[in-house]
Coordinates of C-alpha atoms in Angstrom, one line a residue:
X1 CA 143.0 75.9 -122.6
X2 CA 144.0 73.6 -119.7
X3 CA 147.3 73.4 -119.5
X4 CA 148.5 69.8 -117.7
X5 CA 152.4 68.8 -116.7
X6 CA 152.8 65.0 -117.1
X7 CA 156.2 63.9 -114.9
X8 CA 157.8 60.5 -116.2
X9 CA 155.9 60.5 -119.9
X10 CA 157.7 58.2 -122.0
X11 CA 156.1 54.9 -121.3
X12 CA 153.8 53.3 -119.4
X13 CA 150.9 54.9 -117.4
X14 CA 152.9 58.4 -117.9
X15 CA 152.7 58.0 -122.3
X16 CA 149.2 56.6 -121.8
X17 CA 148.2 59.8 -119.8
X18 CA 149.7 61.9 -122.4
X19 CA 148.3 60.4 -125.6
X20 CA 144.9 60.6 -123.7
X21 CA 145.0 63.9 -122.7
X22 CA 146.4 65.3 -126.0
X23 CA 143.9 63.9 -127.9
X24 CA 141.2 66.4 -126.7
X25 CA 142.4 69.2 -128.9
X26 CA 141.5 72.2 -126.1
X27 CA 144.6 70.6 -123.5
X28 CA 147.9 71.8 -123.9
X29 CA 150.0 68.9 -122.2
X30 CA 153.9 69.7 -121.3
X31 CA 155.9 66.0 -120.8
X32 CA 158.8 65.3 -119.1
X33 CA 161.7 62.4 -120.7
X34 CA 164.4 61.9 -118.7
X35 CA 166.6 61.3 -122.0
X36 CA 167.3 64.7 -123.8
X37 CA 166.1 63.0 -127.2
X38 CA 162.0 62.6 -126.3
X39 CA 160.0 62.3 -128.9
X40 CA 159.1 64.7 -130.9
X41 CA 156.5 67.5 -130.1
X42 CA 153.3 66.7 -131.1
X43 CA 149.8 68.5 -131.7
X44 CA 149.3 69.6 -127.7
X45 CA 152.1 68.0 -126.4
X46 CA 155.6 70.0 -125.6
X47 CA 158.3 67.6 -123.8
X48 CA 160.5 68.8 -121.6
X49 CA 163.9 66.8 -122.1
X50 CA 166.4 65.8 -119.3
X51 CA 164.1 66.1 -116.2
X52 CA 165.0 63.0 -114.3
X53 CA 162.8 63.5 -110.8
X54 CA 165.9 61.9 -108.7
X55 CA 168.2 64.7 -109.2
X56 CA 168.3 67.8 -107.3
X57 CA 168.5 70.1 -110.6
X58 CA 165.2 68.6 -111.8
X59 CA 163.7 71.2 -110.3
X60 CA 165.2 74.2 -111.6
X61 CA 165.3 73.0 -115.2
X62 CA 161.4 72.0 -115.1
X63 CA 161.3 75.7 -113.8
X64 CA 163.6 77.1 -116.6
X65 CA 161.4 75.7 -119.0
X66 CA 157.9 76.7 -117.9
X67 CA 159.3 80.4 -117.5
X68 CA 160.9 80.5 -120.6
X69 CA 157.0 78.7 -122.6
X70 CA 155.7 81.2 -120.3
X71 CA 153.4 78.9 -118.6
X72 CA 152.2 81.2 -115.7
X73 CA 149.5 78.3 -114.2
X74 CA 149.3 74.6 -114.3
X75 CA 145.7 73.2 -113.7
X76 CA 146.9 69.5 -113.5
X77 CA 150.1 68.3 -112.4
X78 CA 150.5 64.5 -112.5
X79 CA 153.6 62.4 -111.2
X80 CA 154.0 59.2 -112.4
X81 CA 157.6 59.0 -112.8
X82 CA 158.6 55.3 -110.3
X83 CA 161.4 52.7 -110.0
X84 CA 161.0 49.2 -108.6
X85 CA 163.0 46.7 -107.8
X86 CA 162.7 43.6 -106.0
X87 CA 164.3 42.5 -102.9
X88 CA 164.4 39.7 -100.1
X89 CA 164.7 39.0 -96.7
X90 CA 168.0 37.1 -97.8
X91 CA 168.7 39.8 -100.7
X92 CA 168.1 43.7 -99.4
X93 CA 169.5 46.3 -101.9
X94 CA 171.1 49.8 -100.2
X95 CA 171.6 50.9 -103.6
X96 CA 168.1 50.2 -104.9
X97 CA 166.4 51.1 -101.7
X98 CA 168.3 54.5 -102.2
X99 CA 167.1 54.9 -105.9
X100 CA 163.8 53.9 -104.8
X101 CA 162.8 56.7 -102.6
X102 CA 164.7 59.2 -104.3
X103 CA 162.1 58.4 -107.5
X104 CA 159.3 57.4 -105.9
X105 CA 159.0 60.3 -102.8
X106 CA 162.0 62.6 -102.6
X107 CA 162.1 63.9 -106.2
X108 CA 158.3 64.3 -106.4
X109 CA 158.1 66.1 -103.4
X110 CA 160.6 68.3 -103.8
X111 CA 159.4 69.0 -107.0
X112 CA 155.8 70.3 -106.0
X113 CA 157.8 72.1 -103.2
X114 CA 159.3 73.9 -106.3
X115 CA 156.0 74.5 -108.1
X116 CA 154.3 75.7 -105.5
X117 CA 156.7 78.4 -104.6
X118 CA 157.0 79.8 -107.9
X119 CA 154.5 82.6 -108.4
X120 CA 151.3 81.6 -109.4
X121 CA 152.2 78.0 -111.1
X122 CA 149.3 76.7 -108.7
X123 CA 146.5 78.0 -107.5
X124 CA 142.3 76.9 -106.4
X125 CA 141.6 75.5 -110.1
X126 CA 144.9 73.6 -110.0
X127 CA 144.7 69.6 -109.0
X128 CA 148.3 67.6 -107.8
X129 CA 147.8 63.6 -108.5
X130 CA 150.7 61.6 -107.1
X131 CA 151.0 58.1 -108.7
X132 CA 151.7 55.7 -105.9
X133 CA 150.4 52.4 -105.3
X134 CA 148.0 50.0 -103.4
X135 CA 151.9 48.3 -101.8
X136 CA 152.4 51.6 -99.9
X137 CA 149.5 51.0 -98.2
X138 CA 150.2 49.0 -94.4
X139 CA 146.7 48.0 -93.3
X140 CA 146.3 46.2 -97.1
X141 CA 150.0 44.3 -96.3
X142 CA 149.0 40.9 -95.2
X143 CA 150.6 37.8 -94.4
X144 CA 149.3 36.3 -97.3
X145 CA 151.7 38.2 -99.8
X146 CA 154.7 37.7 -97.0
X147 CA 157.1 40.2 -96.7
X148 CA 160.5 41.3 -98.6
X149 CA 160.1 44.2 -101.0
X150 CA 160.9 46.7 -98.2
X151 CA 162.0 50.1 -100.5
X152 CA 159.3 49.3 -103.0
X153 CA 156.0 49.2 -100.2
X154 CA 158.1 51.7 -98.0
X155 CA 159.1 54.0 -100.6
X156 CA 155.3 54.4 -101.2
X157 CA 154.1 54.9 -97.9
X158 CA 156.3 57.5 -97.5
X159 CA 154.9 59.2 -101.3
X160 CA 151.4 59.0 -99.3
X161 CA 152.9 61.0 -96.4
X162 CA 154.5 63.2 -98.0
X163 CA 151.4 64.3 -100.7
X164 CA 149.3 64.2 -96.9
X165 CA 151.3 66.8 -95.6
X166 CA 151.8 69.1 -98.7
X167 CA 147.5 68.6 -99.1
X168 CA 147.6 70.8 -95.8
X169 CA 150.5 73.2 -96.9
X170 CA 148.0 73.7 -99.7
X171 CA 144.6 73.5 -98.6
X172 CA 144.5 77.2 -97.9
X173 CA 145.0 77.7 -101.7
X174 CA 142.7 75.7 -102.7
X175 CA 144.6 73.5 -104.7
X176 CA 143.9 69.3 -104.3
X177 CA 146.3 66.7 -104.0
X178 CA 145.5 63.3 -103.5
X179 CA 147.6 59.5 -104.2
X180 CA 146.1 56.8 -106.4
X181 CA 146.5 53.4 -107.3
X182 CA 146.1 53.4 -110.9
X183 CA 145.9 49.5 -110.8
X184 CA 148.2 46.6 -111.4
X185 CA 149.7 47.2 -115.1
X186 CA 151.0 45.5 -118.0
X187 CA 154.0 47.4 -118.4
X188 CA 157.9 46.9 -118.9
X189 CA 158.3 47.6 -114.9
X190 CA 156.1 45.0 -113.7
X191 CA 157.5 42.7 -116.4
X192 CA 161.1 43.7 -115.5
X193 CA 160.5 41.9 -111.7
X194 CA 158.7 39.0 -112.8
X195 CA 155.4 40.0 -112.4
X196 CA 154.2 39.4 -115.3
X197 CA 153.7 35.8 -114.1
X198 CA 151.0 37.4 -111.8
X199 CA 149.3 39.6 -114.7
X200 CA 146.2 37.0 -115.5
X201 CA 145.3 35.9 -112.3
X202 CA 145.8 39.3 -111.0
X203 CA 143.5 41.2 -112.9
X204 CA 146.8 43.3 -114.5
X205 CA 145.4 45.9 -117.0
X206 CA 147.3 48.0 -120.0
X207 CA 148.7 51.5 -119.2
X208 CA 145.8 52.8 -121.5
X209 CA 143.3 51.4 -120.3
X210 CA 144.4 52.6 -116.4
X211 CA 145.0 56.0 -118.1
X212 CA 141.5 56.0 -119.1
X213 CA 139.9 55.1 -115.4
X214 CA 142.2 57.1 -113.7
X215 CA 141.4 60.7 -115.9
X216 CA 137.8 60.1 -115.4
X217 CA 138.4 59.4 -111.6
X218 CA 140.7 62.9 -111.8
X219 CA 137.5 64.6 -113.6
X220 CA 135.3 64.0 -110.0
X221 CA 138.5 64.5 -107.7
X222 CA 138.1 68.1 -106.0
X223 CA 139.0 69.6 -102.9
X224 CA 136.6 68.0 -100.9
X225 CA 138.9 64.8 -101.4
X226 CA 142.4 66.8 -101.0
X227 CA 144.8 64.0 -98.9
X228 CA 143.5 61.4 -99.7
X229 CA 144.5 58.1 -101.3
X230 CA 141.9 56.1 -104.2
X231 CA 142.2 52.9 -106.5
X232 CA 139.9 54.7 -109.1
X233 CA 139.7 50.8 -110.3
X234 CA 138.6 49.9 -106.7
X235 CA 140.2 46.5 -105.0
X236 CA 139.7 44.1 -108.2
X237 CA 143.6 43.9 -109.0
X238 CA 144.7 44.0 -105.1
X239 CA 145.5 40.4 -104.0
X240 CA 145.0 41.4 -100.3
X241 CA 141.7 43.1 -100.3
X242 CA 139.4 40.6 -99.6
X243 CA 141.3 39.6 -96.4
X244 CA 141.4 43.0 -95.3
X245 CA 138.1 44.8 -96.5
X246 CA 136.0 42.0 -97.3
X247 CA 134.6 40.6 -100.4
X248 CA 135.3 42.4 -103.3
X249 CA 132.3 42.4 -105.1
X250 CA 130.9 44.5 -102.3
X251 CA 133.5 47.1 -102.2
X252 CA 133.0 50.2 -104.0
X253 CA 134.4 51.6 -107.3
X254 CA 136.1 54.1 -106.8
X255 CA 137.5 52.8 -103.8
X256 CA 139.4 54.9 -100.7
X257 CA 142.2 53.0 -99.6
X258 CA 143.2 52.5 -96.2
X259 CA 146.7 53.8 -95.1

């Protein structure tokens, strides 16, 4: 039985992934909630209260909790958990710059740090997909968009970095990693910054239906594509592509993205 660690499971892409994954009745899916009342456990799916990836404990009580399950090997680990907020040339936010990167790249990286120093948690049939995002990548930024937003497209490049150099650390093992761009989603985050405005014209999809396109890209990922970073959707919902890579009915699906 596969057993699969969804991080940040409550909503969005990460609840999508969950229900997806649960309903094949030979996974065993552990969720993590940041609140310590998730909902309940369901057929396949365990959740794993109070893990909030941007504190340093959210290590050792993710740990706590597989030892004490007894969960000896994870076959898929998948981060999803994010925080964005908006900012401006005008406005720039320390504080959400500072919540930004300890959500989006320091938590998840010191997390898989965590798991992969713990006995056997991952090994050559274990895969690593970090959730980041077409805005982290810099040869896709183009004037066209404009600028501002610095900890959100920042905060991202650095995710892809960071999952780069922990897809060497791990090579050896055998174990993947890669980043994706799930797509551009109609979810309470992108609502929550007034991007919902954008969701027609740009080709925004629901969590399930990313959640669905981004297991069956995760079915063909293997080593052979460990450090890299996909749009298992390809380019439709990226407004820059088509300056950048051209056309975008000529671009493949699944598409590697640039860094």
């Amino acid at each position: 039985m596969p057993t699969i660690l969804v991080v940040g499971a409550t909503r969005g892409l990460g609840a999508s992934i969950v229900k997806t994954y649960a309903a094949n009745p030979d996974n065993r899916v552990l969720a993590t909630a940041r609140s310590s009342n998730p909902p309940a456990n369901a057929q396949n799916i365990a959740y794993i209260s109070g893990i909030d990836i941007a504190e340093p404990d959210a290590s050792s009580k993710l740990l706590q909790y597989l030892q004490s399950s007894k969960t000896s090997h994870l076959d898929l680990l998948i981060i999803t958990a994010g925080f964005f907020a908006t900012e401006s040339l005008e406005e720039p936010s320390f504080s959400a710059q500072e919540r930004m990167y300890k959500t989006c790249v320091i938590g998840p990286t010191i997390l898989t740090t965590a798991l992969a120093n713990a006995d056997s948690l991952l090994d050559s049939s274990s895969k690593i997909i970090f959730v980041s995002s077409e805005s982290g990548s810099i040869t896709l930024r183009h004037e066209s968009e404009g600028g501002g937003n610095y900890g959100h497209h920042a905060s991202k490049t650095a995710l892809n970095m960071s999952m780069k150099l922990l897809s060497l650390d791990l090579k050896e093992r055998g174990v993947a990693v890669a980043a994706v761009h799930p797509g551009f989603m109609r979810t309470e985050m992108t609502k929550g910054v007034g991007f919902d405005k954008f969701w027609d014209k740009g080709g925004a999809v629901t969590p399930d239906v990313a959640a669905k396109s981004l297991i069956e890209w995760i079915e063909t990922f293997d080593i052979s594509k460990t450090g890299q970073y996909w749009a298992p959707r390809g380019a439709a919902d990226i407004g820059t592509a088509e300056p950048i890579l051209g056309p975008k009915d000529k671009l493949p699906v699944p598409l590697q993205l640039p860094w």
